[in-house]
Amino acid sequence: MSIYNYKKGKEKIIEILNTKTNIIRAPYMPLDLEELTYDNAYLTWVGAIFIDIKGSSELFIKKDERLARLMRAFIREAIVIMADFELYREIGIRGDSVYAIYDINTREHLVRLFKVAITLNSFLRMLNKLIVEKGYDEIEAGIGIGADENLIVKAGYERSGVSDRIWIGRAVVDASNLADMANRNGLMPICISDILYKRIIDDLVSKNEGFRYFIKHNKELNIYECNIVDSELDKWIDEGMM
């Protein structure tokens, strides 16, 4: 006998498909999951960033206590850097990736998202110097950032207590895919969606003309890539991290 009441399930699916969703266009992301119901959705700007370790499939085959320490260090500090941008609405771990999703209201917020990416890029340089001193091999990671107007939907099963936000739009998908692509097949460590690039480049160039040359357009993939670092952090690393 099936453990799933498929007849009742069919009825519920039809009910959900026939229930119109009330879309609320808002300048902000709902702070509380309770603002979302199973009948509404928020349409607002979202920014996302993912950092993805390369070659993790091979790494994780080894049941290595030293690898456990490395992953704890990597994940903790990635979260610290992401959480420093106070507009985060979700930070999580997905396999070998760490990600954050942000409430984006202005171009300044988009520039700040880009700065999170370049800080993570410098952090990886610091981490590699420290782990090599401890006898580990260097690790490589890709960083992907995206932004878009997204639908934020509550999904789950109301009686179970299991529910969460679903992000429908390019922001999270782009960031995840770009992190997977970055630092692979000749691409640089930071990959930027075309939507995000077009909204930040003028602000970046107004502060430093060099950004126009540091960020390269990959015409084949229609994405932007760079290997920019946090100059203050990078200088400290070069000076011995004392």
mmCIF file of C-alpha atoms in Angstrom:
data_model
loop_
_atom_site.group_PDB
_atom_site.id
_atom_site.type_symbol
_atom_site.label_atom_id
_atom_site.label_comp_id
_atom_site.label_asym_id
_atom_site.label_seq_id
_atom_site.Cartn_x
_atom_site.Cartn_y
_atom_site.Cartn_z
ATOM 1 C CA MET A 1 0.000 0.000 0.000
ATOM 2 C CA SER A 2 1.358 3.441 -0.941
ATOM 3 C CA ILE A 3 2.488 5.699 1.912
ATOM 4 C CA TYR A 4 1.355 8.667 -0.193
ATOM 5 C CA ASN A 5 -2.337 9.606 -0.372
ATOM 6 C CA TYR A 6 -2.149 10.308 -4.087
ATOM 7 C CA LYS A 7 -5.881 10.995 -4.515
ATOM 8 C CA LYS A 8 -5.759 13.749 -1.906
ATOM 9 C CA GLY A 9 -2.465 14.927 -3.437
ATOM 10 C CA LYS A 10 -4.086 15.253 -6.852
ATOM 11 C CA GLU A 11 -6.894 17.368 -5.375
ATOM 12 C CA LYS A 12 -4.409 19.672 -3.628
ATOM 13 C CA ILE A 13 -2.305 20.126 -6.764
ATOM 14 C CA ILE A 14 -5.391 21.132 -8.744
ATOM 15 C CA GLU A 15 -6.443 23.511 -5.943
ATOM 16 C CA ILE A 16 -3.026 25.206 -5.926
ATOM 17 C CA LEU A 17 -2.938 25.470 -9.725
ATOM 18 C CA ASN A 18 -6.392 27.070 -9.723
ATOM 19 C CA THR A 19 -5.628 29.596 -6.945
ATOM 20 C CA LYS A 20 -4.495 32.984 -8.255
ATOM 21 C CA THR A 21 -1.342 34.364 -6.627
ATOM 22 C CA ASN A 22 -1.534 37.953 -5.389
ATOM 23 C CA ILE A 23 1.712 39.554 -6.605
ATOM 24 C CA ILE A 24 2.869 42.476 -4.440
ATOM 25 C CA ARG A 25 5.372 44.782 -6.176
ATOM 26 C CA ALA A 26 7.511 46.155 -3.360
ATOM 27 C CA PRO A 27 10.723 48.188 -2.964
ATOM 28 C CA TYR A 28 11.888 45.775 -0.284
ATOM 29 C CA MET A 29 12.066 42.084 0.438
ATOM 30 C CA PRO A 30 9.752 40.853 3.211
ATOM 31 C CA LEU A 31 11.793 40.725 6.408
ATOM 32 C CA ASP A 32 9.614 38.077 8.005
ATOM 33 C CA LEU A 33 8.541 34.837 6.381
ATOM 34 C CA GLU A 34 5.098 35.497 7.905
ATOM 35 C CA GLU A 35 4.592 38.373 5.449
ATOM 36 C CA LEU A 36 4.518 35.733 2.749
ATOM 37 C CA THR A 37 1.471 33.480 2.509
ATOM 38 C CA TYR A 38 0.609 30.544 0.292
ATOM 39 C CA ASP A 39 -1.535 32.926 -1.804
ATOM 40 C CA ASN A 40 0.815 35.874 -2.378
ATOM 41 C CA ALA A 41 4.275 36.635 -3.784
ATOM 42 C CA TYR A 42 6.571 39.668 -3.587
ATOM 43 C CA LEU A 43 8.162 41.125 -6.719
ATOM 44 C CA THR A 44 11.329 43.012 -5.806
ATOM 45 C CA TRP A 45 15.042 43.353 -6.606
ATOM 46 C CA VAL A 46 17.329 40.639 -5.281
ATOM 47 C CA GLY A 47 21.111 40.251 -5.338
ATOM 48 C CA ALA A 48 22.923 36.945 -4.852
ATOM 49 C CA ILE A 49 26.467 35.708 -4.448
ATOM 50 C CA PHE A 50 27.853 32.157 -4.454
ATOM 51 C CA ILE A 51 31.368 30.927 -3.770
ATOM 52 C CA ASP A 52 32.068 27.409 -5.003
ATOM 53 C CA ILE A 53 35.122 25.217 -4.284
ATOM 54 C CA LYS A 54 36.612 23.623 -7.392
ATOM 55 C CA GLY A 55 37.437 19.909 -7.475
ATOM 56 C CA SER A 56 35.373 19.224 -4.374
ATOM 57 C CA SER A 57 34.070 15.910 -5.753
ATOM 58 C CA GLU A 58 37.591 14.503 -5.540
ATOM 59 C CA LEU A 59 38.331 16.267 -2.249
ATOM 60 C CA PHE A 60 35.240 14.965 -0.471
ATOM 61 C CA ILE A 61 35.904 11.324 -1.342
ATOM 62 C CA LYS A 62 38.562 11.340 1.383
ATOM 63 C CA LYS A 63 37.202 11.006 4.907
ATOM 64 C CA ASP A 64 39.944 13.312 6.110
ATOM 65 C CA GLU A 65 39.816 15.044 9.503
ATOM 66 C CA ARG A 66 42.179 17.718 8.193
ATOM 67 C CA LEU A 67 39.768 18.421 5.339
ATOM 68 C CA ALA A 68 37.011 18.881 7.929
ATOM 69 C CA ARG A 69 39.097 21.623 9.559
ATOM 70 C CA LEU A 70 39.754 23.283 6.210
ATOM 71 C CA MET A 71 36.062 23.296 5.283
ATOM 72 C CA ARG A 72 35.072 24.733 8.672
ATOM 73 C CA ALA A 73 37.577 27.569 8.242
ATOM 74 C CA PHE A 74 36.527 28.277 4.647
ATOM 75 C CA ILE A 75 32.785 28.243 5.344
ATOM 76 C CA ARG A 76 32.983 30.273 8.559
ATOM 77 C CA GLU A 77 34.974 33.122 7.048
ATOM 78 C CA ALA A 78 32.963 33.175 3.820
ATOM 79 C CA ILE A 79 29.822 33.613 5.939
ATOM 80 C CA VAL A 80 31.475 36.375 8.014
ATOM 81 C CA ILE A 81 32.321 38.316 4.831
ATOM 82 C CA MET A 82 28.857 37.823 3.326
ATOM 83 C CA ALA A 83 27.075 38.786 6.557
ATOM 84 C CA ASP A 84 29.042 42.038 6.803
ATOM 85 C CA PHE A 85 26.703 43.357 4.087
ATOM 86 C CA GLU A 86 23.778 43.878 6.452
ATOM 87 C CA LEU A 87 21.067 43.607 3.796
ATOM 88 C CA TYR A 88 21.390 39.817 3.571
ATOM 89 C CA ARG A 89 18.103 37.954 3.886
ATOM 90 C CA GLU A 90 19.444 34.429 3.603
ATOM 91 C CA ILE A 91 22.887 32.883 3.997
ATOM 92 C CA GLY A 92 23.349 29.182 3.519
ATOM 93 C CA ILE A 93 25.555 26.255 2.572
ATOM 94 C CA ARG A 94 24.746 24.194 -0.491
ATOM 95 C CA GLY A 95 27.134 21.260 -0.792
ATOM 96 C CA ASP A 96 30.570 22.802 -1.383
ATOM 97 C CA SER A 97 29.134 26.286 -1.935
ATOM 98 C CA VAL A 98 28.332 29.136 0.423
ATOM 99 C CA TYR A 99 25.735 31.635 -0.739
ATOM 100 C CA ALA A 100 23.950 34.798 0.326
ATOM 101 C CA ILE A 101 20.830 36.531 -0.966
ATOM 102 C CA TYR A 102 20.382 40.256 -0.421
ATOM 103 C CA ASP A 103 17.610 42.836 -0.441
ATOM 104 C CA ILE A 104 18.708 45.263 -3.163
ATOM 105 C CA ASN A 105 17.111 48.720 -3.370
ATOM 106 C CA THR A 106 19.735 50.974 -4.978
ATOM 107 C CA ARG A 107 22.717 50.935 -7.328
ATOM 108 C CA GLU A 108 24.876 51.540 -4.259
ATOM 109 C CA HIS A 109 23.654 48.191 -2.895
ATOM 110 C CA LEU A 110 24.644 46.508 -6.168
ATOM 111 C CA VAL A 111 28.135 48.019 -5.927
ATOM 112 C CA ARG A 112 28.354 46.746 -2.341
ATOM 113 C CA LEU A 113 27.468 43.256 -3.594
ATOM 114 C CA PHE A 114 30.379 43.474 -6.026
ATOM 115 C CA LYS A 115 32.670 44.520 -3.160
ATOM 116 C CA VAL A 116 31.652 41.385 -1.240
ATOM 117 C CA ALA A 117 32.862 39.367 -4.231
ATOM 118 C CA ILE A 118 36.266 41.054 -4.406
ATOM 119 C CA THR A 119 36.699 40.656 -0.626
ATOM 120 C CA LEU A 120 36.011 36.933 -0.975
ATOM 121 C CA ASN A 121 38.592 36.803 -3.770
ATOM 122 C CA SER A 122 41.271 38.283 -1.479
ATOM 123 C CA PHE A 123 40.149 36.094 1.418
ATOM 124 C CA LEU A 124 40.897 33.010 -0.704
ATOM 125 C CA ARG A 125 44.444 34.270 -1.208
ATOM 126 C CA MET A 126 44.844 34.670 2.564
ATOM 127 C CA LEU A 127 43.343 31.233 3.238
ATOM 128 C CA ASN A 128 45.672 29.554 0.756
ATOM 129 C CA LYS A 129 48.759 31.149 2.329
ATOM 130 C CA LEU A 130 47.664 29.928 5.760
ATOM 131 C CA ILE A 131 46.763 26.388 4.717
ATOM 132 C CA VAL A 132 49.970 25.903 2.703
ATOM 133 C CA GLU A 133 51.914 26.737 5.871
ATOM 134 C CA LYS A 134 49.999 23.883 7.549
ATOM 135 C CA GLY A 135 50.873 21.427 4.796
ATOM 136 C CA TYR A 136 47.624 21.549 2.824
ATOM 137 C CA ASP A 137 47.373 21.951 -0.935
ATOM 138 C CA GLU A 138 45.964 25.235 -2.193
ATOM 139 C CA ILE A 139 42.274 25.320 -3.033
ATOM 140 C CA GLU A 140 40.563 27.119 -5.888
ATOM 141 C CA ALA A 141 37.082 28.604 -5.868
ATOM 142 C CA GLY A 142 34.780 30.444 -8.214
ATOM 143 C CA ILE A 143 32.656 33.427 -7.223
ATOM 144 C CA GLY A 144 29.423 34.263 -9.025
ATOM 145 C CA ILE A 145 27.230 37.344 -8.541
ATOM 146 C CA GLY A 146 23.855 38.164 -10.033
ATOM 147 C CA ALA A 147 20.927 40.526 -9.587
ATOM 148 C CA ASP A 148 17.421 40.708 -10.966
ATOM 149 C CA GLU A 149 13.840 41.539 -10.118
ATOM 150 C CA ASN A 150 12.610 38.295 -8.552
ATOM 151 C CA LEU A 151 9.345 36.821 -7.403
ATOM 152 C CA ILE A 152 9.665 35.682 -3.795
ATOM 153 C CA VAL A 153 7.235 32.860 -3.070
ATOM 154 C CA LYS A 154 6.477 30.904 0.069
ATOM 155 C CA ALA A 155 6.368 27.159 -0.568
ATOM 156 C CA GLY A 156 6.023 24.106 1.636
ATOM 157 C CA TYR A 157 3.411 22.113 3.490
ATOM 158 C CA GLU A 158 1.481 24.231 5.956
ATOM 159 C CA ARG A 159 0.794 21.538 8.574
ATOM 160 C CA SER A 160 4.335 20.207 8.639
ATOM 161 C CA GLY A 161 6.033 23.438 9.667
ATOM 162 C CA VAL A 162 8.302 22.979 6.650
ATOM 163 C CA SER A 163 8.232 26.105 4.500
ATOM 164 C CA ASP A 164 10.701 28.482 2.926
ATOM 165 C CA ARG A 165 11.149 31.240 0.376
ATOM 166 C CA ILE A 166 11.628 30.346 -3.268
ATOM 167 C CA TRP A 167 13.432 32.877 -5.474
ATOM 168 C CA ILE A 168 11.969 32.950 -8.998
ATOM 169 C CA GLY A 169 14.116 35.006 -11.353
ATOM 170 C CA ARG A 170 17.673 35.239 -12.624
ATOM 171 C CA ALA A 171 19.480 36.553 -9.529
ATOM 172 C CA VAL A 172 20.066 33.298 -7.645
ATOM 173 C CA VAL A 173 20.229 31.097 -10.757
ATOM 174 C CA ASP A 174 22.827 33.373 -12.384
ATOM 175 C CA ALA A 175 24.983 33.614 -9.252
ATOM 176 C CA SER A 176 24.957 29.840 -8.751
ATOM 177 C CA ASN A 177 25.744 29.050 -12.395
ATOM 178 C CA LEU A 178 28.444 31.720 -12.607
ATOM 179 C CA ALA A 179 30.167 30.439 -9.448
ATOM 180 C CA ASP A 180 30.268 26.987 -11.037
ATOM 181 C CA MET A 181 31.790 28.435 -14.224
ATOM 182 C CA ALA A 182 34.241 30.859 -12.582
ATOM 183 C CA ASN A 183 37.911 29.887 -12.248
ATOM 184 C CA ARG A 184 37.352 27.039 -14.704
ATOM 185 C CA ASN A 185 38.180 26.601 -18.393
ATOM 186 C CA GLY A 186 40.216 29.790 -18.465
ATOM 187 C CA LEU A 187 37.612 32.039 -16.801
ATOM 188 C CA MET A 188 38.701 34.398 -14.028
ATOM 189 C CA PRO A 189 37.731 33.833 -10.352
ATOM 190 C CA ILE A 190 34.830 36.332 -10.317
ATOM 191 C CA CYS A 191 32.016 36.064 -12.869
ATOM 192 C CA ILE A 192 29.304 38.745 -13.058
ATOM 193 C CA SER A 193 25.912 38.560 -14.743
ATOM 194 C CA ASP A 194 25.247 40.973 -17.592
ATOM 195 C CA ILE A 195 22.277 42.481 -15.713
ATOM 196 C CA LEU A 196 24.444 43.308 -12.688
ATOM 197 C CA TYR A 197 27.415 44.589 -14.696
ATOM 198 C CA LYS A 198 25.334 47.081 -16.655
ATOM 199 C CA ARG A 199 23.959 48.552 -13.422
ATOM 200 C CA ILE A 200 27.276 48.962 -11.588
ATOM 201 C CA ILE A 201 29.906 49.819 -14.194
ATOM 202 C CA ASP A 202 29.189 53.571 -14.333
ATOM 203 C CA ASP A 203 29.368 53.853 -10.533
ATOM 204 C CA LEU A 204 32.618 51.867 -10.443
ATOM 205 C CA VAL A 205 34.234 53.890 -13.244
ATOM 206 C CA SER A 206 33.233 57.172 -11.574
ATOM 207 C CA LYS A 207 35.497 56.164 -8.669
ATOM 208 C CA ASN A 208 38.249 54.463 -10.683
ATOM 209 C CA GLU A 209 38.502 54.451 -14.479
ATOM 210 C CA GLY A 210 40.513 51.245 -14.241
ATOM 211 C CA PHE A 211 37.409 49.179 -13.536
ATOM 212 C CA ARG A 212 36.437 49.518 -17.197
ATOM 213 C CA TYR A 213 39.597 47.604 -18.118
ATOM 214 C CA PHE A 214 39.832 45.237 -15.149
ATOM 215 C CA ILE A 215 36.412 43.700 -15.868
ATOM 216 C CA LYS A 216 36.407 41.789 -19.160
ATOM 217 C CA HIS A 217 33.399 40.957 -21.311
ATOM 218 C CA ASN A 218 33.228 37.311 -22.355
ATOM 219 C CA LYS A 219 31.250 37.751 -25.563
ATOM 220 C CA GLU A 220 30.791 34.045 -26.151
ATOM 221 C CA LEU A 221 29.028 33.557 -22.794
ATOM 222 C CA ASN A 222 27.718 37.141 -22.471
ATOM 223 C CA ILE A 223 29.058 37.424 -18.943
ATOM 224 C CA TYR A 224 31.710 39.608 -17.318
ATOM 225 C CA GLU A 225 34.754 38.337 -15.463
ATOM 226 C CA CYS A 226 37.569 39.743 -13.361
ATOM 227 C CA ASN A 227 40.268 38.971 -10.825
ATOM 228 C CA ILE A 228 39.965 42.142 -8.754
ATOM 229 C CA VAL A 229 41.000 42.090 -5.100
ATOM 230 C CA ASP A 230 40.439 44.199 -1.987
ATOM 231 C CA SER A 231 43.545 46.424 -2.099
ATOM 232 C CA GLU A 232 43.775 46.922 1.690
ATOM 233 C CA LEU A 233 43.442 43.225 2.457
ATOM 234 C CA ASP A 234 45.788 42.286 -0.378
ATOM 235 C CA LYS A 235 48.467 44.696 0.869
ATOM 236 C CA TRP A 236 48.209 43.196 4.363
ATOM 237 C CA ILE A 237 48.645 39.687 2.908
ATOM 238 C CA ASP A 238 51.715 40.792 0.919
ATOM 239 C CA GLU A 239 53.219 42.376 4.037
ATOM 240 C CA GLY A 240 53.109 39.094 5.948
ATOM 241 C CA MET A 241 49.694 39.264 7.646
ATOM 242 C CA MET A 242 51.094 40.581 10.922
#
